[in-house]
Short mmCIF file of C-alpha atoms in Angstrom, two decimals:
data_model
loop_
_atom_site.label_atom_id
_atom_site.label_comp_id
_atom_site.label_asym_id
_atom_site.label_seq_id
_atom_site.Cartn_x
_atom_site.Cartn_y
_atom_site.Cartn_z
CA UNK A 1 -19.53 -5.86 -29.95
CA UNK A 2 -16.78 -5.74 -32.59
CA UNK A 3 -14.05 -8.20 -31.78
CA UNK A 4 -11.48 -5.58 -30.80
CA UNK A 5 -8.29 -6.42 -28.88
CA UNK A 6 -8.67 -6.41 -25.10
CA UNK A 7 -6.42 -6.83 -22.08
CA UNK A 8 -7.08 -8.06 -18.56
CA UNK A 9 -5.84 -6.29 -15.45
CA UNK A 10 -5.83 -8.03 -12.06
CA UNK A 11 -5.50 -5.93 -8.92
CA UNK A 12 -4.52 -7.74 -5.72
CA UNK A 13 -5.63 -5.68 -2.73
CA UNK A 14 -5.58 -6.23 1.01
CA UNK A 15 -8.86 -8.14 1.26
CA UNK A 16 -9.74 -9.14 -2.29
CA UNK A 17 -8.59 -9.38 -5.88
CA UNK A 18 -10.34 -7.65 -8.78
CA UNK A 19 -10.16 -8.43 -12.48
CA UNK A 20 -11.18 -5.96 -15.18
CA UNK A 21 -11.49 -6.47 -18.94
CA UNK A 22 -10.33 -3.37 -20.82
CA UNK A 23 -10.60 -2.43 -24.49
CA UNK A 24 -7.16 -1.55 -25.84
CA UNK A 25 -8.33 1.19 -28.19
CA UNK A 26 -9.71 3.59 -25.59
CA UNK A 27 -9.43 2.05 -22.13
CA UNK A 28 -13.15 1.30 -21.89
CA UNK A 29 -13.73 -1.01 -18.92
CA UNK A 30 -16.07 -3.64 -20.27
CA UNK A 31 -16.63 -5.61 -17.08
CA UNK A 32 -15.04 -6.46 -13.75
CA UNK A 33 -15.33 -9.11 -11.07
CA UNK A 34 -14.10 -9.40 -7.51
CA UNK A 35 -13.08 -12.36 -5.39
CA UNK A 36 -12.85 -11.83 -1.64
CA UNK A 37 -9.99 -13.73 -0.02
CA UNK A 38 -11.54 -16.51 2.10
CA UNK A 39 -8.76 -16.21 4.69
CA UNK A 40 -8.71 -12.38 4.64
CA UNK A 41 -5.87 -11.18 6.87
CA UNK A 42 -4.41 -13.54 9.48
CA UNK A 43 -3.65 -11.16 12.34
CA UNK A 44 -4.75 -13.18 15.35
CA UNK A 45 -4.15 -16.82 14.49
CA UNK A 46 -3.16 -19.21 11.71
CA UNK A 47 -5.78 -21.46 10.08
CA UNK A 48 -4.81 -24.25 12.52
CA UNK A 49 -5.37 -22.00 15.54
CA UNK A 50 -1.73 -21.10 16.22
CA UNK A 51 -1.83 -17.72 17.94
CA UNK A 52 -0.05 -14.71 16.46
CA UNK A 53 1.64 -11.93 18.45
CA UNK A 54 0.57 -8.27 18.10
CA UNK A 55 1.37 -6.38 14.87
CA UNK A 56 1.41 -9.49 12.67
CA UNK A 57 -0.47 -9.60 9.37
CA UNK A 58 -0.24 -12.72 7.21
CA UNK A 59 -2.06 -14.11 4.19
CA UNK A 60 -2.60 -17.36 2.29
CA UNK A 61 -1.11 -17.58 -1.22
CA UNK A 62 -3.87 -19.93 -2.31
CA UNK A 63 -6.29 -17.00 -2.02
CA UNK A 64 -4.33 -15.23 -4.75
CA UNK A 65 -4.62 -18.18 -7.13
CA UNK A 66 -8.36 -18.30 -6.49
CA UNK A 67 -8.64 -14.77 -7.90
CA UNK A 68 -7.31 -16.11 -11.20
CA UNK A 69 -9.64 -19.09 -11.09
CA UNK A 70 -12.78 -17.15 -10.18
CA UNK A 71 -12.58 -13.40 -10.89
CA UNK A 72 -10.90 -13.53 -14.31
CA UNK A 73 -13.36 -15.97 -15.95
CA UNK A 74 -16.28 -14.12 -14.35
CA UNK A 75 -15.09 -10.76 -15.71
CA UNK A 76 -14.66 -12.25 -19.18
CA UNK A 77 -18.16 -13.71 -19.10
CA UNK A 78 -19.70 -10.42 -17.95
CA UNK A 79 -17.85 -8.52 -20.67
CA UNK A 80 -19.03 -10.84 -23.39
CA UNK A 81 -15.46 -10.97 -24.65
CA UNK A 82 -14.19 -14.03 -26.46
CA UNK A 83 -10.95 -15.31 -24.93
CA UNK A 84 -9.12 -14.98 -28.26
CA UNK A 85 -9.70 -11.20 -28.15
CA UNK A 86 -7.42 -10.91 -25.09
CA UNK A 87 -3.81 -10.15 -26.06
CA UNK A 88 -2.27 -9.78 -22.61
CA UNK A 89 -2.71 -9.87 -18.85
CA UNK A 90 -1.15 -7.54 -16.28
CA UNK A 91 -1.19 -7.64 -12.50
CA UNK A 92 -0.52 -5.36 -9.57
CA UNK A 93 -0.12 -6.09 -5.88
CA UNK A 94 0.04 -4.51 -2.47
CA UNK A 95 3.64 -3.98 -1.41
CA UNK A 96 5.68 -4.92 0.40
CA UNK A 97 3.78 -8.23 0.55
CA UNK A 98 6.40 -10.96 0.54
CA UNK A 99 6.69 -14.72 1.01
CA UNK A 100 9.32 -17.44 1.45
CA UNK A 101 9.32 -20.18 -1.18
CA UNK A 102 11.29 -23.12 -2.49
CA UNK A 103 13.32 -22.71 -5.68
CA UNK A 104 10.29 -23.69 -7.78
CA UNK A 105 8.04 -21.08 -6.13
CA UNK A 106 6.24 -23.42 -3.73
CA UNK A 107 5.27 -21.35 -0.64
CA UNK A 108 6.72 -22.77 2.55
CA UNK A 109 3.35 -22.46 4.29
CA UNK A 110 1.99 -25.09 1.89
CA UNK A 111 4.51 -27.67 3.10
CA UNK A 112 2.94 -29.90 5.81
CA UNK A 113 5.85 -29.42 8.21
CA UNK A 114 5.42 -25.63 8.21
CA UNK A 115 1.65 -25.10 8.40
CA UNK A 116 1.97 -24.14 12.10
CA UNK A 117 4.99 -21.85 11.58
CA UNK A 118 3.92 -18.20 11.21
CA UNK A 119 7.14 -17.15 9.46
CA UNK A 120 6.38 -19.60 6.61
CA UNK A 121 3.38 -17.53 5.50
CA UNK A 122 2.94 -14.47 3.31
CA UNK A 123 3.78 -11.33 5.25
CA UNK A 124 1.22 -8.73 4.18
CA UNK A 125 2.35 -5.13 3.62
CA UNK A 126 0.87 -4.13 6.98
CA UNK A 127 2.84 -6.69 8.96
CA UNK A 128 4.60 -4.31 11.37
CA UNK A 129 6.25 -6.77 13.76
CA UNK A 130 9.69 -6.17 12.22
CA UNK A 131 10.03 -2.63 13.58
CA UNK A 132 12.98 -3.62 15.76
CA UNK A 133 14.81 -5.01 12.74
CA UNK A 134 14.01 -1.87 10.74
CA UNK A 135 15.38 0.32 13.53
CA UNK A 136 18.68 -1.59 13.46
CA UNK A 137 18.83 -1.51 9.66
CA UNK A 138 18.43 2.27 9.77
CA UNK A 139 20.86 2.87 12.62
CA UNK A 140 23.60 0.79 11.02
CA UNK A 141 23.06 2.34 7.59
CA UNK A 142 23.32 5.82 9.10
CA UNK A 143 26.44 4.87 11.03
CA UNK A 144 28.10 3.44 7.91
CA UNK A 145 26.76 6.21 5.67
CA UNK A 146 25.29 3.67 3.27
CA UNK A 147 24.78 5.40 -0.11
CA UNK A 148 21.25 4.07 -0.60
CA UNK A 149 19.83 5.51 2.63
CA UNK A 150 19.18 9.10 1.39
CA UNK A 151 17.06 7.70 -1.46
CA UNK A 152 14.61 6.57 1.23
CA UNK A 153 14.46 9.84 3.13
CA UNK A 154 16.83 8.54 5.79
CA UNK A 155 14.76 5.56 6.96
CA UNK A 156 13.45 2.30 5.61
CA UNK A 157 10.20 0.82 6.90
CA UNK A 158 9.41 -2.28 8.90
CA UNK A 159 7.06 -3.13 6.02
CA UNK A 160 9.90 -3.76 3.58
CA UNK A 161 11.78 -6.80 2.32
CA UNK A 162 14.99 -6.67 4.35
CA UNK A 163 13.35 -5.95 7.73
CA UNK A 164 10.84 -8.76 7.28
CA UNK A 165 13.51 -11.21 6.12
CA UNK A 166 15.79 -10.34 9.04
CA UNK A 167 12.90 -10.98 11.40
CA UNK A 168 12.50 -14.48 9.94
CA UNK A 169 16.21 -15.18 10.36
CA UNK A 170 16.26 -14.05 13.96
CA UNK A 171 12.96 -15.57 15.10
CA UNK A 172 12.79 -18.80 13.06
CA UNK A 173 16.21 -19.70 11.64
CA UNK A 174 14.90 -23.05 10.36
CA UNK A 175 12.30 -21.39 8.14
CA UNK A 176 14.90 -18.88 6.98
CA UNK A 177 17.31 -21.69 6.13
CA UNK A 178 14.66 -23.55 4.16
CA UNK A 179 13.78 -20.38 2.21
CA UNK A 180 15.31 -20.60 -1.25
CA UNK A 181 13.55 -17.55 -2.70
CA UNK A 182 12.32 -14.45 -0.85
CA UNK A 183 9.64 -13.24 -3.26
CA UNK A 184 7.43 -10.20 -3.58
CA UNK A 185 3.86 -11.40 -4.10
CA UNK A 186 3.75 -9.11 -7.15
CA UNK A 187 6.42 -11.30 -8.74
CA UNK A 188 5.14 -14.60 -7.33
CA UNK A 189 1.78 -14.26 -9.08
CA UNK A 190 3.50 -13.45 -12.40
CA UNK A 191 5.73 -16.48 -11.83
CA UNK A 192 2.60 -18.59 -11.44
CA UNK A 193 1.12 -17.13 -14.63
CA UNK A 194 4.07 -17.53 -16.97
CA UNK A 195 6.48 -19.92 -15.28
CA UNK A 196 9.29 -17.34 -15.21
CA UNK A 197 10.52 -15.56 -12.10
CA UNK A 198 11.31 -11.94 -12.96
CA UNK A 199 11.75 -9.33 -10.25
CA UNK A 200 9.91 -6.14 -11.15
CA UNK A 201 11.88 -2.89 -11.05
CA UNK A 202 9.25 -1.15 -8.92
CA UNK A 203 9.33 -3.35 -5.82
CA UNK A 204 13.06 -3.95 -6.19
CA UNK A 205 13.67 -0.21 -6.01
CA UNK A 206 11.09 0.87 -3.45
CA UNK A 207 10.95 -2.15 -1.17
CA UNK A 208 14.26 -3.92 -1.81
CA UNK A 209 16.71 -1.00 -1.53
CA UNK A 210 17.91 -1.64 -5.09
CA UNK A 211 19.55 1.60 -6.24
CA UNK A 212 21.87 2.31 -9.15
CA UNK A 213 21.94 -1.37 -10.06
CA UNK A 214 22.99 -2.78 -6.66
CA UNK A 215 21.49 -3.95 -3.37
CA UNK A 216 23.00 -3.28 0.07
CA UNK A 217 26.43 -4.92 0.28
CA UNK A 218 27.20 -8.30 1.89
CA UNK A 219 29.49 -6.52 4.37
CA UNK A 220 26.63 -4.31 5.53
CA UNK A 221 24.25 -7.28 5.80
CA UNK A 222 26.84 -9.30 7.73
CA UNK A 223 27.14 -6.44 10.21
CA UNK A 224 23.41 -6.79 10.86
CA UNK A 225 23.69 -10.55 11.40
CA UNK A 226 26.49 -12.91 10.28
CA UNK A 227 23.99 -15.30 8.67
CA UNK A 228 22.38 -12.42 6.73
CA UNK A 229 25.43 -11.74 4.57
CA UNK A 230 24.25 -13.98 1.72
CA UNK A 231 20.60 -12.90 1.78
CA UNK A 232 20.76 -11.06 -1.55
CA UNK A 233 22.81 -13.58 -3.49
CA UNK A 234 21.18 -16.68 -2.00
CA UNK A 235 17.52 -15.73 -1.73
CA UNK A 236 16.65 -12.36 -3.29
CA UNK A 237 18.60 -11.55 -6.44
CA UNK A 238 16.85 -12.25 -9.71
CA UNK A 239 16.75 -10.65 -13.20
CA UNK A 240 15.03 -7.26 -13.09
CA UNK A 241 12.06 -6.71 -15.40
CA UNK A 242 11.15 -3.19 -16.45
CA UNK A 243 7.59 -1.93 -16.03
CA UNK A 244 5.46 -2.57 -19.08
CA UNK A 245 7.81 -5.26 -20.38
CA UNK A 246 6.74 -8.85 -21.03
CA UNK A 247 7.73 -11.34 -18.31
CA UNK A 248 6.75 -14.33 -20.43
CA UNK A 249 3.65 -15.97 -21.88
CA UNK A 250 0.67 -17.62 -20.23
CA UNK A 251 1.26 -21.25 -19.33
CA UNK A 252 -1.21 -24.05 -20.05
CA UNK A 253 -1.92 -24.34 -16.32
CA UNK A 254 -2.66 -20.63 -15.93
CA UNK A 255 -4.73 -20.68 -19.13
CA UNK A 256 -6.89 -23.39 -17.55
CA UNK A 257 -7.29 -21.27 -14.40
CA UNK A 258 -8.26 -18.08 -16.20
CA UNK A 259 -9.97 -19.21 -19.38
CA UNK A 260 -7.49 -17.11 -21.37
CA UNK A 261 -5.52 -18.43 -24.36
CA UNK A 262 -2.23 -20.12 -23.65
CA UNK A 263 0.71 -18.10 -24.97
CA UNK A 264 -0.67 -14.56 -24.56
CA UNK A 265 1.65 -11.92 -23.05
CA UNK A 266 2.09 -11.76 -19.30
CA UNK A 267 3.36 -8.37 -18.15
CA UNK A 268 6.05 -7.78 -15.53
CA UNK A 269 4.48 -7.24 -12.11
CA UNK A 270 3.84 -3.87 -10.55
CA UNK A 271 2.62 -2.19 -7.35
CA UNK A 272 -1.02 -1.17 -6.95
CA UNK A 273 -0.24 2.48 -6.27
CA UNK A 274 2.44 3.02 -8.89
CA UNK A 275 0.46 1.35 -11.66
CA UNK A 276 -2.45 3.68 -10.93
CA UNK A 277 -0.60 6.89 -11.88
CA UNK A 278 -0.83 6.38 -15.66
CA UNK A 279 -4.39 5.11 -15.24
CA UNK A 280 -5.16 8.57 -13.81
CA UNK A 281 -3.32 10.19 -16.73
CA UNK A 282 -0.69 11.46 -14.27
CA UNK A 283 2.33 11.30 -16.56
CA UNK A 284 3.77 14.81 -16.07
CA UNK A 285 6.16 16.00 -13.33
CA UNK A 286 4.47 17.20 -10.14
CA UNK A 287 1.19 15.30 -10.55
CA UNK A 288 0.75 13.47 -7.25
CA UNK A 289 -1.69 10.56 -7.14
CA UNK A 290 -3.06 9.49 -3.76
CA UNK A 291 -4.47 5.98 -3.93
CA UNK A 292 -6.85 5.90 -0.99
CA UNK A 293 -8.22 2.68 0.41
CA UNK A 294 -7.42 0.83 3.62
CA UNK A 295 -4.17 2.79 3.49
CA UNK A 296 -3.02 5.58 1.20
CA UNK A 297 -0.02 5.51 -1.09
CA UNK A 298 1.18 8.79 -2.61
CA UNK A 299 3.12 8.48 -5.85
CA UNK A 300 4.54 11.20 -8.05
CA UNK A 301 7.01 11.51 -10.89
CA UNK A 302 9.36 14.47 -11.06
CA UNK A 303 12.25 15.79 -13.11
CA UNK A 304 13.84 16.87 -9.81
CA UNK A 305 15.93 14.53 -7.65
CA UNK A 306 15.66 15.57 -4.03
CA UNK A 307 16.16 14.07 -0.59
CA UNK A 308 12.66 14.15 0.84
CA UNK A 309 12.55 13.25 4.56
CA UNK A 310 10.59 10.13 5.37
CA UNK A 311 9.83 9.08 1.82
CA UNK A 312 9.30 5.43 0.97
CA UNK A 313 11.80 5.91 -1.82
CA UNK A 314 12.77 7.65 -5.00
CA UNK A 315 13.61 5.41 -7.96
CA UNK A 316 14.83 6.31 -11.43
CA UNK A 317 11.99 5.26 -13.73
CA UNK A 318 10.10 3.75 -10.78
CA UNK A 319 6.76 4.91 -12.17
CA UNK A 320 7.46 6.39 -15.61
CA UNK A 321 10.57 6.06 -17.75
CA UNK A 322 12.80 9.13 -17.78
CA UNK A 323 11.51 10.60 -14.50
CA UNK A 324 12.27 10.11 -10.83
CA UNK A 325 9.41 8.25 -9.19
CA UNK A 326 8.63 9.14 -5.58
CA UNK A 327 6.54 7.18 -3.10
CA UNK A 328 5.16 8.16 0.28
CA UNK A 329 2.20 6.87 2.24
CA UNK A 330 -0.07 6.56 5.24
CA UNK A 331 -0.41 3.11 6.79
CA UNK A 332 -3.97 3.64 7.94
CA UNK A 333 -6.79 5.61 6.29
CA UNK A 334 -9.89 3.62 5.35
CA UNK A 335 -8.85 1.10 8.00
CA UNK A 336 -9.16 3.85 10.62
CA UNK A 337 -12.66 4.81 9.51
CA UNK A 338 -13.67 1.14 9.46
CA UNK A 339 -12.23 0.63 12.94
CA UNK A 340 -14.28 3.50 14.31
CA UNK A 341 -17.51 2.25 12.76
CA UNK A 342 -16.76 -1.22 14.09
CA UNK A 343 -16.07 -0.04 17.63
CA UNK A 344 -17.75 3.37 18.07
CA UNK A 345 -21.09 3.25 16.24
CA UNK A 346 -23.91 3.17 18.85
CA UNK A 347 -27.01 1.02 18.49
CA UNK A 348 -29.38 4.00 18.19
CA UNK A 349 -27.24 5.38 15.33
CA UNK A 350 -27.31 1.99 13.63
CA UNK A 351 -31.13 1.95 13.88
CA UNK A 352 -31.42 5.43 12.35
CA UNK A 353 -28.98 4.56 9.57
CA UNK A 354 -30.92 1.41 8.74
CA UNK A 355 -34.21 3.30 8.75
CA UNK A 356 -32.81 5.80 6.23
CA UNK A 357 -31.28 3.09 4.06
CA UNK A 358 -27.74 4.31 4.72
CA UNK A 359 -24.55 2.52 5.66
CA UNK A 360 -22.82 3.54 8.87
CA UNK A 361 -20.25 5.51 6.88
CA UNK A 362 -22.92 7.31 4.88
CA UNK A 363 -24.89 8.20 7.99
CA UNK A 364 -21.87 9.53 9.90
CA UNK A 365 -20.68 11.44 6.85
CA UNK A 366 -24.05 13.13 6.47
CA UNK A 367 -24.00 14.26 10.10
CA UNK A 368 -20.36 15.35 9.95
CA UNK A 369 -20.95 17.36 6.79
CA UNK A 370 -23.33 19.66 8.69
CA UNK A 371 -20.49 20.91 10.91
CA UNK A 372 -18.31 23.93 10.47
CA UNK A 373 -14.54 23.47 10.52
CA UNK A 374 -13.44 23.18 14.17
CA UNK A 375 -16.96 22.87 15.55
CA UNK A 376 -16.26 19.49 17.14
CA UNK A 377 -13.25 20.79 19.11
CA UNK A 378 -11.11 17.74 18.31
CA UNK A 379 -7.76 16.95 16.74
CA UNK A 380 -6.63 13.40 15.98
CA UNK A 381 -3.39 11.73 14.93
CA UNK A 382 -3.84 9.19 12.12
CA UNK A 383 -1.35 6.62 13.41
CA UNK A 384 -3.65 3.74 14.31
CA UNK A 385 -1.52 1.55 12.03
CA UNK A 386 1.72 3.42 12.67
CA UNK A 387 3.27 6.15 10.55
CA UNK A 388 4.68 5.35 7.12
CA UNK A 389 5.58 8.90 6.08
CA UNK A 390 7.20 11.08 7.17
CA UNK A 391 8.20 9.56 10.52
CA UNK A 392 8.56 5.95 9.29
CA UNK A 393 7.71 4.47 12.69
CA UNK A 394 5.14 1.74 13.17
CA UNK A 395 5.48 1.82 16.95
CA UNK A 396 3.41 5.01 16.93
CA UNK A 397 -0.33 4.83 17.58
CA UNK A 398 -3.54 6.81 17.21
CA UNK A 399 -4.53 9.77 19.36
CA UNK A 400 -7.65 11.89 19.88
CA UNK A 401 -7.59 15.12 21.86
CA UNK A 402 -10.46 17.37 22.90
CA UNK A 403 -13.18 14.90 23.88
CA UNK A 404 -15.83 15.97 26.35
CA UNK A 405 -19.03 14.39 27.66
CA UNK A 406 -20.87 16.06 24.79
CA UNK A 407 -18.61 14.63 22.05
CA UNK A 408 -20.71 12.69 19.54
CA UNK A 409 -19.75 9.85 17.16
CA UNK A 410 -19.97 12.14 14.13
CA UNK A 411 -17.50 14.52 15.83
CA UNK A 412 -14.93 11.77 16.19
CA UNK A 413 -15.62 10.48 12.69
CA UNK A 414 -15.01 13.90 11.14
CA UNK A 415 -11.88 14.41 13.24
CA UNK A 416 -10.52 11.11 11.88
CA UNK A 417 -11.32 12.14 8.30
CA UNK A 418 -9.48 15.41 8.92
CA UNK A 419 -6.52 13.66 10.55
CA UNK A 420 -5.84 11.64 7.41
CA UNK A 421 -6.00 14.85 5.36
CA UNK A 422 -3.49 16.44 7.73
CA UNK A 423 -1.25 13.41 7.21
CA UNK A 424 -1.36 13.93 3.45
CA UNK A 425 -0.65 17.65 3.93
CA UNK A 426 2.41 16.74 6.02
CA UNK A 427 3.69 14.59 3.16
CA UNK A 428 3.10 17.34 0.58
CA UNK A 429 4.89 19.85 2.82
CA UNK A 430 7.88 17.50 3.00
CA UNK A 431 8.08 17.38 -0.79
CA UNK A 432 7.81 21.14 -1.11
CA UNK A 433 10.47 21.74 1.56
CA UNK A 434 12.84 19.51 -0.42
CA UNK A 435 12.30 21.59 -3.61
CA UNK A 436 10.26 18.84 -5.25
CA UNK A 437 7.07 20.70 -6.25
CA UNK A 438 3.62 19.13 -6.01
CA UNK A 439 1.53 20.88 -8.66
CA UNK A 440 -1.61 18.78 -8.68
CA UNK A 441 -3.34 16.24 -6.45
CA UNK A 442 -5.37 13.40 -7.98
CA UNK A 443 -7.19 10.84 -5.86
CA UNK A 444 -7.95 7.25 -6.77
CA UNK A 445 -9.46 4.37 -4.85
CA UNK A 446 -12.69 3.51 -3.14
CA UNK A 447 -12.72 6.51 -0.81
CA UNK A 448 -13.31 8.90 -3.73
CA UNK A 449 -17.00 8.10 -3.26
CA UNK A 450 -17.03 10.19 -0.06
CA UNK A 451 -17.53 13.76 -1.28
CA UNK A 452 -17.04 15.24 2.20
CA UNK A 453 -13.68 13.52 2.53
CA UNK A 454 -12.58 14.76 -0.90
CA UNK A 455 -13.57 18.34 -0.08
CA UNK A 456 -11.73 18.18 3.25
CA UNK A 457 -8.59 17.09 1.39
CA UNK A 458 -8.92 19.99 -1.05
CA UNK A 459 -9.43 22.47 1.80
CA UNK A 460 -6.60 21.08 3.96
CA UNK A 461 -4.03 20.84 1.16
CA UNK A 462 -5.13 24.08 -0.52
CA UNK A 463 -4.99 22.41 -3.92
CA UNK A 464 -7.54 21.57 -6.59
CA UNK A 465 -8.40 17.91 -6.28
CA UNK A 466 -8.82 15.69 -9.32
CA UNK A 467 -10.44 12.26 -9.22
CA UNK A 468 -9.56 9.30 -11.40
CA UNK A 469 -12.30 8.41 -13.87
CA UNK A 470 -12.23 4.73 -13.00
CA UNK A 471 -13.50 2.73 -10.06
CA UNK A 472 -10.76 0.18 -10.74
CA UNK A 473 -7.68 2.38 -11.08
CA UNK A 474 -5.00 -0.21 -10.21
CA UNK A 475 -6.60 -2.90 -12.38
CA UNK A 476 -6.93 -0.43 -15.24
CA UNK A 477 -3.28 0.55 -14.83
CA UNK A 478 -2.23 -3.10 -14.82
CA UNK A 479 -4.24 -3.66 -18.00
CA UNK A 480 -2.60 -0.62 -19.63
CA UNK A 481 0.85 -2.01 -18.87
CA UNK A 482 -0.27 -5.31 -20.36
CA UNK A 483 -1.26 -3.45 -23.54
CA UNK A 484 2.24 -1.98 -23.71
CA UNK A 485 3.85 -5.38 -23.05
CA UNK A 486 1.75 -6.91 -25.83
CA UNK A 487 2.93 -4.25 -28.30
CA UNK A 488 -0.33 -2.31 -28.65
CA UNK A 489 1.37 0.95 -27.53
CA UNK A 490 5.03 1.97 -27.74
CA UNK A 491 5.20 3.03 -24.08
CA UNK A 492 3.07 3.69 -21.02
CA UNK A 493 2.75 7.43 -21.76
CA UNK A 494 1.10 6.65 -25.09
CA UNK A 495 -1.17 4.14 -23.37
CA UNK A 496 -2.06 6.72 -20.69
CA UNK A 497 -3.08 9.31 -23.28
CA UNK A 498 -5.37 6.80 -24.98
CA UNK A 499 -6.63 4.74 -22.04
CA UNK A 500 -6.20 6.85 -18.88
CA UNK A 501 -9.12 8.67 -17.23
CA UNK A 502 -9.26 11.67 -14.87
CA UNK A 503 -11.66 14.44 -13.84
CA UNK A 504 -9.35 17.34 -13.07
CA UNK A 505 -10.17 20.01 -10.49
CA UNK A 506 -13.36 18.28 -9.35
CA UNK A 507 -13.01 19.70 -5.82
CA UNK A 508 -11.70 23.23 -5.27
CA UNK A 509 -10.45 24.56 -1.92
CA UNK A 510 -12.77 27.00 -0.20
CA UNK A 511 -10.74 30.00 1.09
CA UNK A 512 -12.63 30.32 4.37
CA UNK A 513 -12.51 26.62 5.23
CA UNK A 514 -8.87 26.43 4.14
CA UNK A 515 -8.01 29.29 6.52
CA UNK A 516 -9.89 27.58 9.36
CA UNK A 517 -8.04 24.34 8.70
CA UNK A 518 -4.69 26.12 8.96
CA UNK A 519 -5.37 26.58 12.70
CA UNK A 520 -6.23 22.92 13.19
CA UNK A 521 -3.32 21.77 11.08
CA UNK A 522 -0.96 23.81 13.26
CA UNK A 523 -2.26 21.91 16.29
CA UNK A 524 -1.88 18.61 14.43
CA UNK A 525 1.77 19.41 13.70
CA UNK A 526 2.47 20.23 17.37
CA UNK A 527 1.08 16.82 18.37
CA UNK A 528 2.82 15.17 15.40
CA UNK A 529 6.24 16.36 16.53
CA UNK A 530 5.62 15.98 20.27
CA UNK A 531 4.64 12.31 20.09
CA UNK A 532 6.44 11.38 16.86
CA UNK A 533 9.88 12.96 17.18
CA UNK A 534 10.91 11.81 20.64
CA UNK A 535 9.71 14.53 22.99
CA UNK A 536 7.30 12.08 24.58
CA UNK A 537 7.76 8.37 23.80
CA UNK A 538 4.63 7.23 25.62
CA UNK A 539 3.25 5.51 22.50
CA UNK A 540 6.34 3.35 22.17
CA UNK A 541 6.41 2.62 25.92
CA UNK A 542 2.79 1.48 25.87
CA UNK A 543 3.51 -0.76 22.90
CA UNK A 544 6.42 -2.36 24.77
CA UNK A 545 4.23 -2.95 27.81
CA UNK A 546 1.59 -4.59 25.60
CA UNK A 547 4.19 -6.81 23.96
CA UNK A 548 5.61 -7.88 27.33
CA UNK A 549 2.19 -8.74 28.73
CA UNK A 550 1.25 -10.59 25.54
CA UNK A 551 4.47 -12.61 25.66
CA UNK A 552 3.96 -13.54 29.30
CA UNK A 553 0.43 -14.81 28.63
#
C-alpha cells in the first residue's frame, strides 16, 4: 500500500470502544478493532460489591484507557499502516457521560478512600437517578424565565451535567467537595491523550446549558442549592474548543499506549451522534441522522432556529459551522430489543434458532417479517429506559397493550420494533410542527443490519430512508475531524464530501403499509399523551413505590 496519510478515529460506546484507521484521501476504512469494557456498565453494584440503587449506571475510566492500549495498536496492525503515516487522532464519546476528578484529571474513583463511594465513579449517559434534580432545575428555570431554557425545548434531562452534579452535591457532599473538575468523558479522554483539558463545544452546548457564551448564572444555581452557586466557576468552566480544531499533540505516555508517534495532532473531543452526521455526508439543512444502537440519537443541522418541544438542545454550530445543530433522542432502542430477547425468548425458539444457524434477533425478525401491519394486535410504548424526547422524563416506563393468550414472542418483538419507529416519528412531528423541516432521514449504527426494522422506519415516518455507508460511523466521523484538525482539509464539509459515505433512499415507504401504520401510530399517540403528559401518572407512582421498597431493604 502506498504510504498515504491516515488518521485514527476512536469511538467510545456504551459497552465497548472501537478504533478505525482511515485513509485521508478518500475515507477508506483500512481496518478496525474493538475492545469490550471489562466492567461493562455498573448498574447493580460497584466492583467491591457495594450495592447501587435503581436507575444508576456507572463505568470505570480505566476501561477507556484500555481501548487506547488495545484497540488502537490492533487496528494499526490489521491495517498494515506504519505509525508515521498517521497524522492525527480523533475521538467521540457517549454523552452525557461525566466524571469527577482532581485538578490533574485523576478520577476520584481511583483514589483508595473513594472506591466504595458510588458518586466518585463515571456516571454513564443512561444514569437516570438524577430525575428529581432535573425536575427542580426545570421548574426553577421556568419560574425565573431563564433565557437558556427554550433552547432545550423547555426541559433539560436527568442525563445531563447539571442534574448529575447536583445529585452528587445533595447525596454525597464530601465527594462533591473533593471534586475539582466535573468533566465530560469526551474531554477527559482527550486530556489523557494530549495533556490539555479543553471543553468541546458540542457537549458544553448540548449537555452543559452553555448558550451564547455563558452558562446558567450563579444566582440561579444558588437558588437550586446554596453550595451549588460556584459549580460553574469552581468545577466546570474551561476553555471551549471548536469541533475539528486541535486540542494539542499526543504525549509520550499516550504514544506508548497507542503505538502512534508522539506529537501528532489530537482533535477536540466530540459526541458519538454529532460526529456521525458528516460521516454520513449529512451536511445540508434538513438532513436528519438517526444513530441507532442501544439508544438512538437524532441530530440535524438547519438554517432555521425554532423552539422544538422536548429537544435535547439547539446549538449554533453544534454539528456544522454556520448552521443550527439540533439534537433529540430515544433513551432505549437496541436495549429494548436486547431486553426482550434476554427475558422473553422461549427455550423451543432458542432451539429452532440454533438449528437454523440464526441469532435470537435474526430468528424473531424472520418470523415478524411474515406479518402484515397490525396483525399482532399490539401497541407498545418505547419507554423502558424513560423518554428522552419529546417528554424528557426518565420516570416513565415501557408498556405493551393488546396481549392475549395467543400472543407469540415474534408479535411482541415486532411491536417493540414498531414502538421505536413511532418514537422517531413523534420526534420528527415535533420538528415539523416547529417549522423546522426534516427533508431526509439517514440511519447509522449497528441496527441498520436489520432490514425489517429499516423498512418499518421508512413506512412509519413516510420518508425515504438512507443508510450510512460505514459500519463504524462515529469512529469514521471522529477520524474525519482529526483530518481537519491536522490540516488535511479546510473544514468538516470538505472532509465530508471526500470521506463521507451514504446510500440514499435505500428504503422507500410503501403506501399501503404507511397507511396501515397511521392507524397504529394514532393509538400510540393516545397512549403517549395519556401516560406521558399527566393524565395518568401510574408509571411514576410505581417507580416511587419501587424506590421506597428498595430503600427499606
